[in-house]
PDB file of C-alpha atoms in Angstrom:
ATOM      1  CA  MET M   1      25.679 -14.613 -29.462  1.00  0.00           C
ATOM      2  CA  SER M   2      26.118 -18.086 -28.047  1.00  0.00           C
ATOM      3  CA  LYS M   3      24.452 -20.028 -25.310  1.00  0.00           C
ATOM      4  CA  THR M   4      25.353 -23.366 -23.729  1.00  0.00           C
ATOM      5  CA  LEU M   5      22.224 -25.466 -23.458  1.00  0.00           C
ATOM      6  CA  LYS M   6      22.161 -28.958 -22.000  1.00  0.00           C
ATOM      7  CA  LYS M   7      19.284 -31.225 -21.078  1.00  0.00           C
ATOM      8  CA  GLU M   8      19.317 -33.863 -18.374  1.00  0.00           C
ATOM      9  CA  LYS M   9      18.406 -36.627 -20.794  1.00  0.00           C
ATOM     10  CA  LYS M  10      20.964 -35.454 -23.362  1.00  0.00           C
ATOM     11  CA  LYS M  11      18.352 -34.748 -25.975  1.00  0.00           C
ATOM     12  CA  ASP M  12      18.495 -31.702 -28.203  1.00  0.00           C
ATOM     13  CA  ILE M  13      15.846 -29.053 -27.778  1.00  0.00           C
ATOM     14  CA  LYS M  14      13.746 -29.100 -30.917  1.00  0.00           C
ATOM     15  CA  GLY M  15      10.812 -27.376 -32.517  1.00  0.00           C
ATOM     16  CA  LYS M  16       8.850 -24.830 -30.534  1.00  0.00           C
ATOM     17  CA  GLU M  17      11.220 -24.785 -27.541  1.00  0.00           C
ATOM     18  CA  GLU M  18      14.236 -24.087 -29.742  1.00  0.00           C
ATOM     19  CA  LEU M  19      12.444 -21.226 -31.475  1.00  0.00           C
ATOM     20  CA  LEU M  20      11.286 -19.872 -28.122  1.00  0.00           C
ATOM     21  CA  LEU M  21      14.831 -19.887 -26.747  1.00  0.00           C
ATOM     22  CA  VAL M  22      15.966 -17.487 -29.464  1.00  0.00           C
ATOM     23  CA  SER M  23      13.654 -14.713 -28.258  1.00  0.00           C
ATOM     24  CA  LEU M  24      14.265 -15.604 -24.593  1.00  0.00           C
ATOM     25  CA  THR M  25      18.004 -15.262 -25.120  1.00  0.00           C
ATOM     26  CA  GLU M  26      17.551 -11.776 -26.563  1.00  0.00           C
ATOM     27  CA  PHE M  27      15.348 -10.768 -23.623  1.00  0.00           C
ATOM     28  CA  TYR M  28      17.783 -11.956 -20.939  1.00  0.00           C
ATOM     29  CA  ASP M  29      20.751 -10.419 -22.735  1.00  0.00           C
ATOM     30  CA  ILE M  30      19.397  -7.179 -21.280  1.00  0.00           C
ATOM     31  CA  GLU M  31      21.193  -6.835 -17.941  1.00  0.00           C
ATOM     32  CA  LYS M  32      18.184  -5.477 -16.035  1.00  0.00           C
ATOM     33  CA  ASN M  33      16.044  -8.479 -17.007  1.00  0.00           C
ATOM     34  CA  LYS M  34      18.812 -10.933 -16.168  1.00  0.00           C
ATOM     35  CA  ILE M  35      19.347  -9.447 -12.691  1.00  0.00           C
ATOM     36  CA  GLU M  36      15.621  -9.496 -11.911  1.00  0.00           C
ATOM     37  CA  LEU M  37      15.408 -13.177 -12.878  1.00  0.00           C
ATOM     38  CA  MET M  38      18.560 -14.197 -10.980  1.00  0.00           C
ATOM     39  CA  ASP M  39      17.481 -12.386  -7.795  1.00  0.00           C
ATOM     40  CA  ILE M  40      14.302 -14.482  -7.674  1.00  0.00           C
ATOM     41  CA  LEU M  41      15.760 -17.859  -8.647  1.00  0.00           C
ATOM     42  CA  GLU M  42      18.762 -17.470  -6.318  1.00  0.00           C
ATOM     43  CA  GLY M  43      16.633 -16.333  -3.369  1.00  0.00           C
ATOM     44  CA  LYS M  44      18.046 -12.801  -3.192  1.00  0.00           C
ATOM     45  CA  ASN M  45      14.549 -11.386  -3.572  1.00  0.00           C
ATOM     46  CA  LYS M  46      12.056 -11.847  -0.720  1.00  0.00           C
ATOM     47  CA  ILE M  47       9.305 -13.159  -2.997  1.00  0.00           C
ATOM     48  CA  SER M  48       9.168 -16.924  -3.507  1.00  0.00           C
ATOM     49  CA  LEU M  49       7.983 -18.970  -6.464  1.00  0.00           C
ATOM     50  CA  ARG M  50       5.042 -20.079  -4.330  1.00  0.00           C
ATOM     51  CA  ILE M  51       3.950 -16.472  -3.742  1.00  0.00           C
ATOM     52  CA  ILE M  52       4.307 -15.675  -7.452  1.00  0.00           C
ATOM     53  CA  ASP M  53       2.249 -18.703  -8.448  1.00  0.00           C
ATOM     54  CA  TRP M  54      -0.446 -17.823  -5.902  1.00  0.00           C
ATOM     55  CA  PHE M  55      -0.606 -14.249  -7.150  1.00  0.00           C
ATOM     56  CA  VAL M  56      -1.108 -15.076 -10.839  1.00  0.00           C
ATOM     57  CA  THR M  57      -3.459 -18.039 -10.348  1.00  0.00           C
ATOM     58  CA  ASN M  58      -5.571 -16.973  -7.349  1.00  0.00           C
ATOM     59  CA  TYR M  59      -4.983 -13.490  -5.934  1.00  0.00           C
ATOM     60  CA  SER M  60      -5.155 -11.682  -9.280  1.00  0.00           C
ATOM     61  CA  LYS M  61      -8.343 -13.592 -10.123  1.00  0.00           C
ATOM     62  CA  LYS M  62     -10.000 -12.859  -6.778  1.00  0.00           C
ATOM     63  CA  TYR M  63      -9.204  -9.139  -6.744  1.00  0.00           C
ATOM     64  CA  ASN M  64      -9.220  -8.590 -10.514  1.00  0.00           C
ATOM     65  CA  ILE M  65      -5.777  -6.957 -10.484  1.00  0.00           C
ATOM     66  CA  GLU M  66      -5.453  -4.399 -13.260  1.00  0.00           C
ATOM     67  CA  TYR M  67      -3.066  -1.555 -13.960  1.00  0.00           C
ATOM     68  CA  THR M  68      -1.779   0.539 -16.825  1.00  0.00           C
ATOM     69  CA  LEU M  69       1.825   0.619 -17.956  1.00  0.00           C
ATOM     70  CA  LYS M  70       3.156   3.655 -19.731  1.00  0.00           C
ATOM     71  CA  LYS M  71       5.809   3.018 -22.312  1.00  0.00           C
ATOM     72  CA  LYS M  72       7.507   5.870 -24.085  1.00  0.00           C
ATOM     73  CA  ILE M  73       8.408   5.238 -27.695  1.00  0.00           C
ATOM     74  CA  THR M  74      10.721   7.431 -29.707  1.00  0.00           C
ATOM     75  CA  SER M  75       9.346   7.535 -33.226  1.00  0.00           C
ATOM     76  CA  PRO M  76      11.757   8.518 -36.024  1.00  0.00           C
ATOM     77  CA  LYS M  77       8.757   9.607 -38.102  1.00  0.00           C
ATOM     78  CA  LYS M  78       7.723  12.228 -35.549  1.00  0.00           C
ATOM     79  CA  ARG M  79      10.674  14.556 -35.712  1.00  0.00           C
ATOM     80  CA  LYS M  80      10.373  18.307 -35.774  1.00  0.00           C
ATOM     81  CA  SER M  81      12.966  20.576 -37.333  1.00  0.00           C
ATOM     82  CA  LYS M  82      13.689  23.911 -35.743  1.00  0.00           C
ATOM     83  CA  ILE M  83      15.824  26.582 -37.424  1.00  0.00           C
ATOM     84  CA  ILE M  84      17.915  28.725 -35.090  1.00  0.00           C
ATOM     85  CA  LYS M  85      20.270  31.281 -36.674  1.00  0.00           C
ATOM     86  CA  GLY M  86      20.602  29.361 -39.891  1.00  0.00           C
ATOM     87  CA  LYS M  87      21.120  26.002 -38.167  1.00  0.00           C
ATOM     88  CA  THR M  88      18.624  23.187 -38.509  1.00  0.00           C
ATOM     89  CA  ILE M  89      18.075  21.317 -35.257  1.00  0.00           C
ATOM     90  CA  LYS M  90      16.153  18.058 -35.316  1.00  0.00           C
ATOM     91  CA  LYS M  91      14.043  17.492 -32.265  1.00  0.00           C
ATOM     92  CA  GLU M  92      12.540  14.107 -31.435  1.00  0.00           C
ATOM     93  CA  THR M  93       9.122  13.923 -29.835  1.00  0.00           C
ATOM     94  CA  LYS M  94       8.142  11.042 -27.590  1.00  0.00           C
ATOM     95  CA  SER M  95       4.665   9.578 -27.827  1.00  0.00           C
ATOM     96  CA  SER M  96       3.320   7.590 -24.892  1.00  0.00           C
ATOM     97  CA  ASN M  97       1.793   4.160 -25.391  1.00  0.00           C
ATOM     98  CA  LEU M  98      -0.560   3.023 -22.629  1.00  0.00           C
ATOM     99  CA  ASN M  99      -0.732  -0.722 -22.126  1.00  0.00           C
ATOM    100  CA  HIS M 100      -3.641  -1.964 -19.989  1.00  0.00           C
ATOM    101  CA  ILE M 101      -2.771  -5.092 -17.979  1.00  0.00           C
ATOM    102  CA  ASN M 102      -5.225  -7.542 -16.424  1.00  0.00           C
ATOM    103  CA  VAL M 103      -2.928 -10.017 -14.664  1.00  0.00           C
ATOM    104  CA  PHE M 104      -5.196 -13.068 -14.480  1.00  0.00           C
ATOM    105  CA  LEU M 105      -6.538 -12.745 -18.023  1.00  0.00           C
ATOM    106  CA  GLY M 106      -3.004 -12.129 -19.277  1.00  0.00           C
ATOM    107  CA  TYR M 107      -1.753 -15.220 -17.453  1.00  0.00           C
ATOM    108  CA  LYS M 108      -4.553 -17.394 -18.869  1.00  0.00           C
ATOM    109  CA  ASP M 109      -3.891 -16.052 -22.349  1.00  0.00           C
ATOM    110  CA  GLN M 110      -0.176 -16.905 -22.129  1.00  0.00           C
ATOM    111  CA  LEU M 111      -0.961 -20.329 -20.684  1.00  0.00           C
ATOM    112  CA  SER M 112      -3.341 -21.197 -23.513  1.00  0.00           C
ATOM    113  CA  GLY M 113      -0.807 -20.015 -26.068  1.00  0.00           C
ATOM    114  CA  TYR M 114       2.223 -21.893 -24.713  1.00  0.00           C
ATOM    115  CA  SER M 115       0.780 -24.704 -22.517  1.00  0.00           C
ATOM    116  CA  LYS M 116       2.044 -25.480 -18.992  1.00  0.00           C
ATOM    117  CA  LYS M 117       5.186 -27.110 -20.365  1.00  0.00           C
ATOM    118  CA  ASN M 118       6.472 -23.865 -21.855  1.00  0.00           C
ATOM    119  CA  PHE M 119       4.967 -21.426 -19.337  1.00  0.00           C
ATOM    120  CA  ASP M 120       5.569 -22.339 -15.704  1.00  0.00           C
ATOM    121  CA  PRO M 121       7.097 -20.400 -12.763  1.00  0.00           C
ATOM    122  CA  PHE M 122       8.510 -23.625 -11.316  1.00  0.00           C
ATOM    123  CA  CYS M 123      11.547 -25.504 -12.616  1.00  0.00           C
ATOM    124  CA  ARG M 124       9.710 -28.645 -13.740  1.00  0.00           C
ATOM    125  CA  ARG M 125      10.158 -31.116 -16.585  1.00  0.00           C
ATOM    126  CA  ASN M 126      13.186 -30.909 -18.908  1.00  0.00           C
ATOM    127  CA  ARG M 127      15.907 -28.820 -17.286  1.00  0.00           C
ATOM    128  CA  ILE M 128      18.642 -26.976 -19.138  1.00  0.00           C
ATOM    129  CA  ASP M 129      21.811 -25.095 -18.257  1.00  0.00           C
ATOM    130  CA  PHE M 130      21.219 -21.563 -19.490  1.00  0.00           C
ATOM    131  CA  VAL M 131      24.391 -19.479 -19.824  1.00  0.00           C
ATOM    132  CA  PHE M 132      24.114 -15.701 -20.021  1.00  0.00           C
ATOM    133  CA  LYS M 133      26.363 -13.622 -22.266  1.00  0.00           C
ATOM    134  CA  ASP M 134      28.593 -12.673 -19.301  1.00  0.00           C
ATOM    135  CA  GLY M 135      29.198 -16.343 -18.430  1.00  0.00           C
ATOM    136  CA  ASP M 136      26.783 -16.658 -15.490  1.00  0.00           C
ATOM    137  CA  LYS M 137      24.800 -19.904 -15.567  1.00  0.00           C
ATOM    138  CA  ILE M 138      21.536 -21.154 -14.069  1.00  0.00           C
ATOM    139  CA  THR M 139      19.712 -24.471 -14.182  1.00  0.00           C
ATOM    140  CA  THR M 140      16.201 -23.767 -15.375  1.00  0.00           C
ATOM    141  CA  THR M 141      13.608 -24.725 -17.991  1.00  0.00           C
ATOM    142  CA  VAL M 142      12.299 -23.067 -21.127  1.00  0.00           C
ATOM    143  CA  GLY M 143       8.911 -22.785 -19.428  1.00  0.00           C
ATOM    144  CA  GLN M 144      10.362 -20.976 -16.413  1.00  0.00           C
ATOM    145  CA  LEU M 145      12.351 -18.543 -18.553  1.00  0.00           C
ATOM    146  CA  ASN M 146       9.259 -17.829 -20.622  1.00  0.00           C
ATOM    147  CA  PHE M 147       7.043 -17.275 -17.580  1.00  0.00           C
ATOM    148  CA  PHE M 148       9.420 -14.757 -16.018  1.00  0.00           C
ATOM    149  CA  ARG M 149       9.837 -12.908 -19.291  1.00  0.00           C
ATOM    150  CA  TRP M 150       6.086 -12.259 -19.202  1.00  0.00           C
ATOM    151  CA  ALA M 151       6.133 -11.480 -15.452  1.00  0.00           C
ATOM    152  CA  ILE M 152       8.987  -8.980 -15.803  1.00  0.00           C
ATOM    153  CA  TYR M 153       7.625  -7.349 -18.957  1.00  0.00           C
ATOM    154  CA  SER M 154       4.124  -7.034 -17.455  1.00  0.00           C
ATOM    155  CA  ASN M 155       5.437  -5.560 -14.178  1.00  0.00           C
ATOM    156  CA  VAL M 156       4.051  -8.510 -12.195  1.00  0.00           C
ATOM    157  CA  ILE M 157       7.190  -8.877 -10.072  1.00  0.00           C
ATOM    158  CA  ASN M 158       7.187  -5.232  -8.983  1.00  0.00           C
ATOM    159  CA  TYR M 159       3.485  -5.405  -8.139  1.00  0.00           C
ATOM    160  CA  ILE M 160       4.064  -8.425  -5.888  1.00  0.00           C
ATOM    161  CA  ILE M 161       6.965  -6.701  -4.111  1.00  0.00           C
ATOM    162  CA  ASN M 162       4.860  -3.594  -3.441  1.00  0.00           C
ATOM    163  CA  ASN M 163       1.885  -5.626  -2.169  1.00  0.00           C
ATOM    164  CA  TYR M 164       3.753  -8.568  -0.655  1.00  0.00           C
ATOM    165  CA  LYS M 165       2.177  -8.557   2.828  1.00  0.00           C
ATOM    166  CA  HIS M 166      -1.429  -8.610   1.619  1.00  0.00           C
ATOM    167  CA  ILE M 167      -0.725 -11.305  -0.982  1.00  0.00           C
ATOM    168  CA  GLU M 168       1.095 -13.500   1.557  1.00  0.00           C
ATOM    169  CA  ASP M 169      -1.717 -13.140   4.125  1.00  0.00           C
ATOM    170  CA  ASP M 170      -4.322 -14.019   1.507  1.00  0.00           C
ATOM    171  CA  MET M 171      -2.370 -17.125   0.503  1.00  0.00           C
ATOM    172  CA  ASN M 172      -1.902 -18.327   4.094  1.00  0.00           C
ATOM    173  CA  GLN M 173      -5.551 -17.772   5.029  1.00  0.00           C
ATOM    174  CA  ASN M 174      -6.905 -19.570   1.979  1.00  0.00           C
ATOM    175  CA  THR M 175      -4.447 -22.447   2.326  1.00  0.00           C
ATOM    176  CA  LYS M 176      -5.529 -22.907   5.953  1.00  0.00           C
ATOM    177  CA  LYS M 177      -9.216 -22.925   4.968  1.00  0.00           C
ATOM    178  CA  LYS M 178      -8.539 -25.481   2.260  1.00  0.00           C
ATOM    179  CA  LYS M 179      -6.849 -27.854   4.715  1.00  0.00           C
ATOM    180  CA  GLU M 180      -9.755 -27.553   7.138  1.00  0.00           C
ATOM    181  CA  LEU M 181     -12.293 -28.344   4.409  1.00  0.00           C
ATOM    182  CA  GLU M 182     -10.291 -31.286   3.098  1.00  0.00           C
ATOM    183  CA  THR M 183     -10.234 -33.224   6.382  1.00  0.00           C
ATOM    184  CA  PRO M 184     -10.557 -36.843   5.249  1.00  0.00           C
ATOM    185  CA  LYS M 185     -13.701 -38.707   6.281  1.00  0.00           C
ATOM    186  CA  LYS M 186     -13.433 -42.378   7.152  1.00  0.00           C
ATOM    187  CA  SER M 187     -15.679 -44.608   5.118  1.00  0.00           C
ATOM    188  CA  LYS M 188     -18.282 -46.559   7.135  1.00  0.00           C
ATOM    189  CA  SER M 189     -17.947 -49.722   5.084  1.00  0.00           C
ATOM    190  CA  LYS M 190     -15.481 -51.263   2.680  1.00  0.00           C
ATOM    191  CA  SER M 191     -18.193 -51.851   0.121  1.00  0.00           C
ATOM    192  CA  SER M 192     -19.181 -48.199  -0.104  1.00  0.00           C
ATOM    193  CA  LYS M 193     -18.361 -46.582  -3.419  1.00  0.00           C
ATOM    194  CA  LYS M 194     -15.735 -43.864  -3.499  1.00  0.00           C
ATOM    195  CA  HIS M 195     -16.672 -40.768  -5.437  1.00  0.00           C
ATOM    196  CA  ARG M 196     -14.021 -38.303  -6.441  1.00  0.00           C
ATOM    197  CA  LYS M 197     -14.909 -34.907  -5.055  1.00  0.00           C
ATOM    198  CA  LYS M 198     -15.087 -32.148  -7.608  1.00  0.00           C
ATOM    199  CA  ARG M 199     -12.212 -29.720  -7.196  1.00  0.00           C
ATOM    200  CA  SER M 200     -13.391 -26.332  -5.971  1.00  0.00           C
ATOM    201  CA  PRO M 201     -11.483 -23.122  -6.809  1.00  0.00           C
ATOM    202  CA  LEU M 202      -9.588 -21.426  -3.986  1.00  0.00           C
ATOM    203  CA  SER M 203     -10.521 -17.985  -5.272  1.00  0.00           C
ATOM    204  CA  ILE M 204     -13.684 -16.764  -6.962  1.00  0.00           C
ATOM    205  CA  ALA M 205     -13.004 -14.965 -10.227  1.00  0.00           C
ATOM    206  CA  ALA M 206     -13.847 -11.282 -10.038  1.00  0.00           C
ATOM    207  CA  THR M 207     -14.016 -11.311 -13.846  1.00  0.00           C
ATOM    208  CA  LYS M 208     -17.344 -13.174 -13.646  1.00  0.00           C
ATOM    209  CA  ASN M 209     -18.883  -9.851 -12.692  1.00  0.00           C
ATOM    210  CA  MET M 210     -19.139  -6.794 -14.892  1.00  0.00           C
ATOM    211  CA  ASN M 211     -16.210  -4.415 -14.462  1.00  0.00           C
ATOM    212  CA  VAL M 212     -16.161  -0.853 -15.750  1.00  0.00           C
ATOM    213  CA  ASN M 213     -12.796   0.789 -16.380  1.00  0.00           C
ATOM    214  CA  LYS M 214     -12.189   4.391 -17.352  1.00  0.00           C
ATOM    215  CA  ASN M 215      -9.044   4.955 -19.393  1.00  0.00           C
ATOM    216  CA  PRO M 216      -7.931   8.058 -21.307  1.00  0.00           C
ATOM    217  CA  VAL M 217      -7.862   7.677 -25.084  1.00  0.00           C
ATOM    218  CA  THR M 218      -5.994   9.963 -27.476  1.00  0.00           C
ATOM    219  CA  LEU M 219      -7.237  10.292 -31.048  1.00  0.00           C
ATOM    220  CA  ASN M 220      -4.925  11.644 -33.732  1.00  0.00           C
ATOM    221  CA  PHE M 221      -6.321  12.936 -37.019  1.00  0.00           C
ATOM    222  CA  ASP M 222      -3.636  13.185 -39.699  1.00  0.00           C
TER     223      ASP M 222
END
């Protein structure tokens, strides 16, 4: 498996980024993941990078967005044999694995683990030409590829598509309020000291309150 990787400043990708690209390459070798990424970056999908960024940094925090993903895993250890007319038939059983997702906490966890450089929905900093196994190529960054791997795997993209209107309205309303509050005030005198105003969050974290979630739990006693 080969990939053509080039940086604008003609410097080789080293260390953590190089190691990260190995797993990213494997993830985007899956056609479904590649198509989902390309649709967003090429504008084929209605959701923009701005909407995605707003959702993970503000909307998910304000509304404490949580959901459960069900992933079926075929375990080779859990096979049952059934004998029918002298023939042994092996039957595989599928066990379900429930993965609880809290979008904002998950985003913050990824951000603290990778830093903004290697986890960013926007194409900032050192850009590379990333070539997929079928020859398609996009100009992106390691951070952008890594962010969308998490967003796709955690079903963030599908959630935004299904709730697009409400997320967009929330973003527009809050952006308008911010502009109104940040109307610059003219100083009365040149000698007056300028104090930098403390940055206030656009959305209040719902996680500051106590949240109770009820989830089914299966206990197996072997």
